[in-house]
Coordinates of N, CA and C in Angstrom, one line a residue:
M1 N 158.7 91.7 110.8 CA 158.5 90.6 110.5 C 159.2 90.0 109.0
T2 N 159.9 88.8 109.1 CA 160.4 88.2 107.9 C 159.5 87.4 107.0
Q3 N 160.0 86.9 105.9 CA 159.1 86.3 104.8 C 159.4 84.7 104.7
I4 N 158.8 84.0 104.5 CA 158.5 82.3 104.1 C 158.2 82.8 102.6
N5 N 159.2 82.6 101.2 CA 159.1 82.2 100.2 C 157.9 81.0 100.4
I6 N 157.0 80.8 99.4 CA 155.9 79.7 99.5 C 155.6 80.0 97.7
Q7 N 155.5 78.4 97.2 CA 155.0 78.0 96.0 C 154.4 76.9 96.1
Y8 N 153.4 76.8 95.2 CA 152.4 75.8 95.4 C 152.9 74.5 94.2
F9 N 153.0 73.5 94.5 CA 153.7 72.3 93.6 C 152.7 71.6 93.2
K10 N 152.1 71.4 92.0 CA 151.2 70.5 91.8 C 151.7 69.2 90.8
H11 N 151.6 68.4 91.4 CA 152.2 66.8 90.7 C 151.3 66.0 90.7
P12 N 151.6 65.1 89.6 CA 150.5 64.0 89.6 C 150.2 63.1 90.9
Y13 N 150.9 63.0 91.7 CA 151.1 62.1 93.2 C 150.4 62.6 93.9
A14 N 150.7 64.2 94.2 CA 150.1 65.0 95.1 C 150.0 66.7 95.2
E15 N 149.5 67.3 95.5 CA 149.8 69.0 95.3 C 150.3 69.4 96.8
F16 N 151.4 70.0 96.4 CA 152.1 70.6 97.9 C 152.2 71.8 97.8
V17 N 152.6 72.5 98.9 CA 153.1 73.6 99.4 C 154.4 73.9 99.8
L18 N 155.2 74.4 99.2 CA 156.9 74.8 99.5 C 157.2 76.1 100.1
G19 N 158.0 75.6 101.2 CA 158.6 77.2 101.7 C 160.1 77.3 101.8
S20 N 160.4 78.5 101.8 CA 161.8 78.2 102.0 C 162.1 79.6 102.7
Y21 N 163.1 79.6 103.8 CA 163.5 80.8 104.6 C 165.1 80.8 104.8
Q22 N 165.4 81.8 104.4 CA 167.0 82.5 104.5 C 167.5 81.3 104.0
G23 N 167.4 80.9 102.6 CA 167.6 79.8 102.2 C 167.9 78.1 102.4
K24 N 167.0 78.0 103.4 CA 166.5 76.5 103.9 C 165.2 76.0 103.3
L25 N 165.0 75.1 103.3 CA 163.7 74.7 102.9 C 163.0 74.5 104.2
C26 N 162.0 74.8 104.5 CA 161.3 74.6 106.2 C 159.7 74.4 105.4
L27 N 159.4 74.1 104.5 CA 157.9 73.7 104.0 C 158.0 72.6 102.9
C28 N 157.5 71.4 103.0 CA 157.2 70.6 101.5 C 156.1 70.0 102.4
D29 N 154.7 70.1 102.0 CA 153.6 69.3 102.7 C 152.7 69.5 101.7
F30 N 152.1 68.9 102.3 CA 150.5 68.5 101.6 C 149.6 69.6 101.3
R31 N 149.3 69.9 100.3 CA 148.6 71.5 100.2 C 147.2 71.3 100.9
Y32 N 146.5 69.9 100.9 CA 145.2 69.9 101.9 C 145.1 68.8 102.6
R33 N 146.1 68.9 103.5 CA 146.0 67.7 104.7 C 145.2 68.4 105.5
K34 N 145.1 67.6 106.6 CA 143.9 68.2 107.7 C 144.5 69.2 108.6
M35 N 145.8 68.6 109.1 CA 146.7 69.9 109.6 C 147.2 70.7 109.1
R36 N 147.3 71.3 107.8 CA 147.5 72.3 107.4 C 147.8 73.7 108.0
E37 N 146.7 74.1 108.7 CA 146.1 75.2 109.4 C 147.5 75.1 110.4
S38 N 147.6 74.0 111.4 CA 148.5 73.9 112.2 C 150.1 73.7 112.1
V39 N 150.3 73.2 110.9 CA 151.4 73.0 110.5 C 151.8 74.6 110.0
D40 N 151.1 75.3 109.4 CA 151.5 76.8 109.0 C 151.7 77.6 110.0
K41 N 151.1 77.6 111.0 CA 151.0 78.1 112.0 C 152.2 78.1 112.8
R42 N 152.8 76.8 113.2 CA 153.7 76.3 113.8 C 154.9 77.1 113.5
I43 N 155.0 76.9 112.1 CA 156.3 77.6 110.8 C 156.4 78.8 111.4
Q44 N 155.3 79.6 110.7 CA 155.2 80.8 110.9 C 155.6 81.9 112.3
R45 N 154.9 80.5 113.2 CA 155.0 81.7 114.4 C 156.6 81.3 115.1
G46 N 157.2 80.1 114.8 CA 158.4 79.8 115.0 C 159.7 80.4 114.3
L47 N 159.4 81.2 113.3 CA 160.2 81.7 112.4 C 160.0 83.2 112.4
N48 N 158.9 83.9 113.4 CA 158.4 85.0 113.3 C 158.4 85.6 111.8
A49 N 157.6 84.7 111.1 CA 157.9 85.3 109.7 C 156.8 85.2 108.9
S50 N 156.1 85.4 107.7 CA 154.8 85.2 106.9 C 155.0 84.9 106.2
Y51 N 154.3 84.0 105.3 CA 153.9 83.4 103.6 C 153.9 84.4 102.9
V52 N 155.0 84.5 101.7 CA 155.0 85.5 100.5 C 155.0 84.6 99.4
E53 N 153.9 84.4 98.3 CA 154.1 83.5 97.2 C 155.1 84.0 96.5
Q54 N 156.1 83.7 96.3 CA 157.2 83.7 95.4 C 157.9 82.9 95.7
T55 N 159.2 82.6 94.1 CA 159.9 81.6 94.3 C 161.1 82.2 94.4
D56 N 162.0 81.3 94.5 CA 163.8 81.2 94.8 C 164.3 80.1 94.2
D57 N 165.6 80.3 94.7 CA 166.3 79.1 94.3 C 166.4 77.9 95.0
I58 N 166.0 77.8 96.0 CA 166.0 76.5 96.9 C 164.5 75.9 96.4
L59 N 163.6 76.9 96.1 CA 162.1 76.0 95.9 C 162.2 75.7 94.6
E60 N 163.1 76.3 93.4 CA 163.1 75.4 92.5 C 163.9 74.3 92.3
S61 N 164.8 74.3 92.9 CA 165.6 73.0 93.3 C 165.0 71.9 93.7
V62 N 164.1 72.4 94.8 CA 163.0 71.2 95.6 C 162.2 70.7 94.5
K63 N 161.6 71.2 93.8 CA 160.6 71.2 92.5 C 161.0 70.1 91.8
E64 N 162.5 70.5 91.1 CA 163.2 69.2 90.7 C 163.6 68.2 91.3
Q65 N 164.2 68.6 92.3 CA 164.7 67.2 93.0 C 163.0 66.1 93.0
L66 N 162.3 66.9 93.6 CA 161.0 66.2 94.1 C 160.4 65.2 92.3
E67 N 160.9 66.1 91.2 CA 160.2 65.3 90.2 C 161.2 64.5 89.6
S68 N 162.9 64.6 90.3 CA 163.4 63.4 90.0 C 163.4 61.7 91.0
Y69 N 162.6 62.2 92.3 CA 162.4 61.7 92.9 C 161.2 60.6 92.3
F70 N 160.3 61.4 92.3 CA 159.2 60.6 91.6 C 159.2 59.6 90.4
L71 N 160.1 60.2 89.6 CA 160.8 59.4 88.5 C 161.4 58.1 88.6
G72 N 162.1 58.0 90.1 CA 163.0 57.2 90.7 C 164.4 57.0 90.6
E73 N 164.4 58.1 90.3 CA 166.1 58.7 89.6 C 166.9 59.1 90.9
L74 N 165.8 59.6 91.9 CA 166.6 60.2 93.2 C 166.6 59.6 94.4
S75 N 167.4 58.8 95.0 CA 167.2 58.3 96.2 C 167.3 58.9 97.2
R76 N 168.0 60.2 97.3 CA 168.4 61.2 98.6 C 168.4 62.7 97.9
F77 N 167.7 63.5 99.4 CA 167.6 64.7 98.7 C 168.6 65.8 99.1
D78 N 169.6 66.6 98.4 CA 170.4 67.6 98.4 C 170.0 69.1 98.7
I79 N 169.3 69.3 100.0 CA 168.8 70.3 100.2 C 168.8 71.0 101.3
P80 N 169.3 72.1 101.3 CA 169.8 72.7 102.9 C 168.1 72.8 104.0
L81 N 167.8 71.7 105.1 CA 166.3 72.1 105.7 C 166.8 72.8 107.3
L82 N 165.5 73.4 107.3 CA 165.1 73.9 108.7 C 163.9 73.8 108.8
M83 N 164.2 72.8 110.1 CA 163.1 71.9 110.8 C 162.7 73.1 112.0
V84 N 161.4 72.9 111.8 CA 160.5 74.3 112.7 C 159.9 73.3 113.8
G85 N 159.8 73.0 115.0 CA 159.3 72.4 115.9 C 160.2 72.3 117.2
T86 N 159.5 71.2 118.4 CA 160.2 71.4 119.3 C 161.5 70.4 119.3
D87 N 161.8 70.5 120.4 CA 163.0 69.8 120.4 C 162.8 68.2 120.3
F88 N 161.7 67.6 121.0 CA 161.6 66.2 120.8 C 160.9 66.2 119.4
Q89 N 160.7 66.9 118.6 CA 160.1 66.7 117.5 C 160.9 66.6 116.4
K90 N 162.1 67.5 116.6 CA 163.3 67.4 115.5 C 164.0 66.3 115.7
S91 N 163.9 65.8 117.1 CA 164.8 64.6 117.3 C 163.9 63.5 116.2
V92 N 162.9 63.3 116.6 CA 162.1 62.2 115.8 C 162.4 62.3 114.3
W93 N 162.3 63.6 113.8 CA 162.3 63.8 112.4 C 163.8 63.5 111.8
Q94 N 165.0 64.3 112.8 CA 166.3 63.4 112.4 C 166.4 62.0 112.4
A95 N 165.7 61.0 113.5 CA 165.7 60.0 113.5 C 164.7 58.9 112.0
L96 N 163.9 59.9 111.5 CA 163.5 59.7 110.4 C 164.2 59.6 108.9
Q97 N 165.1 60.5 109.0 CA 166.2 60.8 107.8 C 167.1 59.5 107.8
A98 N 167.1 58.9 109.1 CA 168.0 57.8 108.8 C 167.5 56.7 108.5
V99 N 165.7 56.6 108.2 CA 165.7 55.3 107.7 C 165.8 55.1 106.0
P100 N 166.5 54.4 105.7 CA 167.1 54.4 104.3 C 165.9 54.2 103.4
Y101 N 166.3 54.8 102.1 CA 165.4 54.7 100.7 C 164.9 53.5 100.5
G102 N 163.9 52.9 100.6 CA 163.4 51.4 100.2 C 162.9 50.7 101.2
E103 N 163.4 51.4 102.6 CA 162.6 50.1 103.6 C 162.1 51.0 104.4
T104 N 161.6 50.4 105.5 CA 160.5 50.8 106.6 C 160.9 50.8 108.0
A105 N 160.5 51.4 108.8 CA 160.7 51.4 110.2 C 159.2 51.5 110.7
T106 N 159.4 51.3 112.4 CA 157.9 51.6 113.0 C 157.8 52.6 113.9
Y107 N 157.1 53.0 114.3 CA 156.8 54.1 115.5 C 157.8 53.7 116.5
H108 N 157.5 52.4 117.1 CA 158.2 51.7 118.1 C 159.9 51.6 117.7
G109 N 159.9 51.2 116.5 CA 161.6 51.7 116.3 C 162.2 52.7 116.3
L110 N 161.3 53.9 116.0 CA 161.6 55.2 115.7 C 161.9 55.7 117.3
A111 N 161.2 55.4 118.3 CA 161.2 55.6 119.5 C 162.5 55.2 120.7
V112 N 162.6 53.9 119.8 CA 164.0 53.2 120.8 C 165.0 53.9 120.0
A113 N 164.9 54.6 118.7 CA 166.3 55.4 118.1 C 166.4 56.1 118.8
I114 N 165.0 57.0 119.3 CA 165.6 58.7 120.0 C 165.7 58.4 121.5
G115 N 166.0 57.0 122.0 CA 165.9 56.6 123.4 C 164.6 56.8 124.1
N116 N 164.0 56.8 124.0 CA 162.9 57.4 124.7 C 161.7 55.7 123.9
E117 N 161.8 54.9 124.5 CA 160.9 53.5 124.1 C 159.5 53.5 124.4
K118 N 159.3 54.5 125.8 CA 157.5 54.5 125.7 C 157.1 55.7 125.0
A119 N 158.1 56.1 124.0 CA 156.8 57.5 123.9 C 156.7 57.4 122.2
V120 N 155.7 55.8 122.3 CA 155.3 55.7 121.1 C 154.3 56.5 120.3
R121 N 153.8 56.7 120.8 CA 152.3 57.6 120.7 C 152.9 59.1 120.2
A122 N 153.9 59.4 121.5 CA 154.3 61.0 120.9 C 155.2 60.7 119.7
V123 N 155.9 60.2 119.5 CA 156.8 59.9 118.2 C 155.4 59.9 116.9
G124 N 154.5 59.1 116.9 CA 153.5 59.0 116.1 C 153.0 60.7 115.8
N125 N 152.5 61.5 116.8 CA 152.0 62.6 117.0 C 153.5 63.4 115.7
A126 N 154.9 63.5 116.4 CA 155.7 64.1 115.9 C 156.2 63.8 114.2
N127 N 155.7 62.1 114.1 CA 155.9 61.9 112.7 C 154.3 62.7 112.1
G128 N 153.4 63.0 112.5 CA 152.1 63.4 111.5 C 152.5 65.2 111.4
A129 N 153.5 65.6 112.6 CA 153.8 67.0 112.7 C 154.7 67.5 111.5
N130 N 155.3 66.7 110.7 CA 156.4 66.8 109.8 C 155.8 67.7 109.0
G131 N 156.5 68.6 108.7 CA 156.1 69.7 107.3 C 157.1 69.5 106.7
L132 N 157.5 68.6 106.1 CA 158.9 68.3 105.2 C 158.6 66.9 104.9
A133 N 157.6 66.7 104.3 CA 157.2 65.5 104.1 C 158.3 64.8 102.8
I134 N 158.2 63.7 102.2 CA 159.0 63.1 101.3 C 160.2 63.6 101.4
I135 N 160.7 64.6 102.1 CA 162.2 65.2 102.1 C 162.7 64.6 103.7
I136 N 161.7 64.5 104.7 CA 161.9 63.8 105.6 C 161.0 62.7 105.6
P137 N 161.0 61.5 105.4 CA 160.5 60.6 104.8 C 159.6 60.0 106.0
C138 N 158.3 60.7 106.4 CA 157.5 59.6 107.6 C 156.6 58.8 106.7
H139 N 156.4 59.1 105.6 CA 156.1 57.7 104.7 C 156.7 56.6 104.8
R140 N 157.9 56.5 105.6 CA 158.5 54.9 105.5 C 158.3 54.2 107.0
I141 N 157.3 55.3 107.3 CA 157.0 54.7 109.2 C 155.9 54.0 109.0
I142 N 155.8 52.8 109.4 CA 154.7 51.8 109.2 C 153.9 51.5 110.9
G143 N 153.1 50.6 111.0 CA 152.7 50.0 112.6 C 153.5 49.1 112.8
R144 N 153.6 48.7 114.0 CA 154.2 47.4 114.4 C 154.3 46.2 113.9
Q145 N 153.0 45.9 113.6 CA 152.4 44.8 112.7 C 152.7 44.9 111.3
G146 N 153.1 46.1 110.9 CA 153.4 45.9 109.3 C 152.7 46.7 108.5
A147 N 151.6 47.2 109.3 CA 150.5 47.7 108.5 C 150.8 49.3 108.3
L148 N 150.0 49.3 107.1 CA 150.1 51.3 106.6 C 148.8 52.2 107.6
V149 N 149.8 52.7 108.2 CA 149.0 53.5 108.8 C 149.3 54.9 108.8
G150 N 148.4 56.2 109.3 CA 148.5 57.4 109.6 C 149.4 57.9 108.2
Y151 N 149.3 58.7 107.3 CA 149.8 59.5 106.4 C 149.0 60.9 106.3
A152 N 149.7 62.0 106.1 CA 148.8 63.4 105.7 C 148.2 63.1 104.6
G153 N 149.4 62.7 103.3 CA 149.1 62.3 102.0 C 147.9 61.4 101.6
G154 N 147.5 60.3 102.7 CA 146.3 59.4 102.6 C 147.1 58.0 102.2
L155 N 146.7 56.9 102.7 CA 147.2 55.5 102.8 C 147.4 55.6 101.2
P156 N 146.8 55.5 100.5 CA 147.0 55.5 99.0 C 148.4 55.6 98.5
L157 N 148.9 57.0 98.7 CA 150.0 57.6 98.2 C 151.3 57.0 98.9
K158 N 150.7 56.8 100.6 CA 152.1 56.3 101.4 C 152.0 54.9 100.5
Q159 N 151.4 53.9 100.3 CA 151.4 53.0 99.4 C 152.3 53.1 98.1
R160 N 152.0 54.3 97.4 CA 152.6 54.2 96.1 C 154.0 54.8 96.7
L161 N 154.4 55.5 97.3 CA 155.8 55.9 97.6 C 156.6 54.5 97.7
L162 N 156.0 53.9 99.0 CA 156.9 52.7 99.0 C 156.8 51.8 98.2
T163 N 156.5 51.9 97.4 CA 156.7 51.0 96.0 C 157.0 51.2 95.0
L164 N 157.2 52.7 94.8 CA 158.3 53.4 94.0 C 159.9 53.4 94.3
E165 N 159.8 53.4 96.1 CA 161.2 53.2 96.3 C 161.4 51.7 96.7
Q166 N 160.8 50.8 96.7 CA 160.9 49.5 96.9 C 161.5 48.7 95.7
N167 N 161.0 49.5 94.2 CA 161.5 49.0 93.0 C 162.5 49.6 92.7
L168 N 163.4 50.2 93.5 CA 164.8 50.6 93.6 C 165.2 50.7 92.0
F169 N 165.0 52.3 91.4 CA 165.3 52.0 90.3 C 166.5 52.8 90.2
I170 N 167.2 53.4 91.1 CA 168.4 53.8 91.2 C 169.6 52.6 90.8

């Protein structure tokens, strides 16, 4: 069995668990979220690998880029990603990456973007299963009426991230 290097990264905004596999980021998630165990199982099973707590160049780069993002100095991450999930989940996560910094979209808009307008609930579930928080910007997704809904890091953090991005420090 191969290994996924993981590190814990504590920031004033949130505490994260970061993971890399064969030179790509496969995990950037909230350490204490409700779905922590299911996300970890999906990634480890999908890569046939286990977690080993050690750092590497990818994890160090992610920490630096997250710091820059939280300071309002970075609007686009430059990290090779490895998305671990179903084809449907990956299609949603790819659509999430197309939502521009400082903007929001709806679950319905994402469903339309992936060509499955009726899959709003499934899109919401895939959004919630995103194991690459911040990097794949699931925080930019809001309810159809503009309400802040569902976020693994909590709604106060979601609001804080949207405010950070909309202040457009860049």
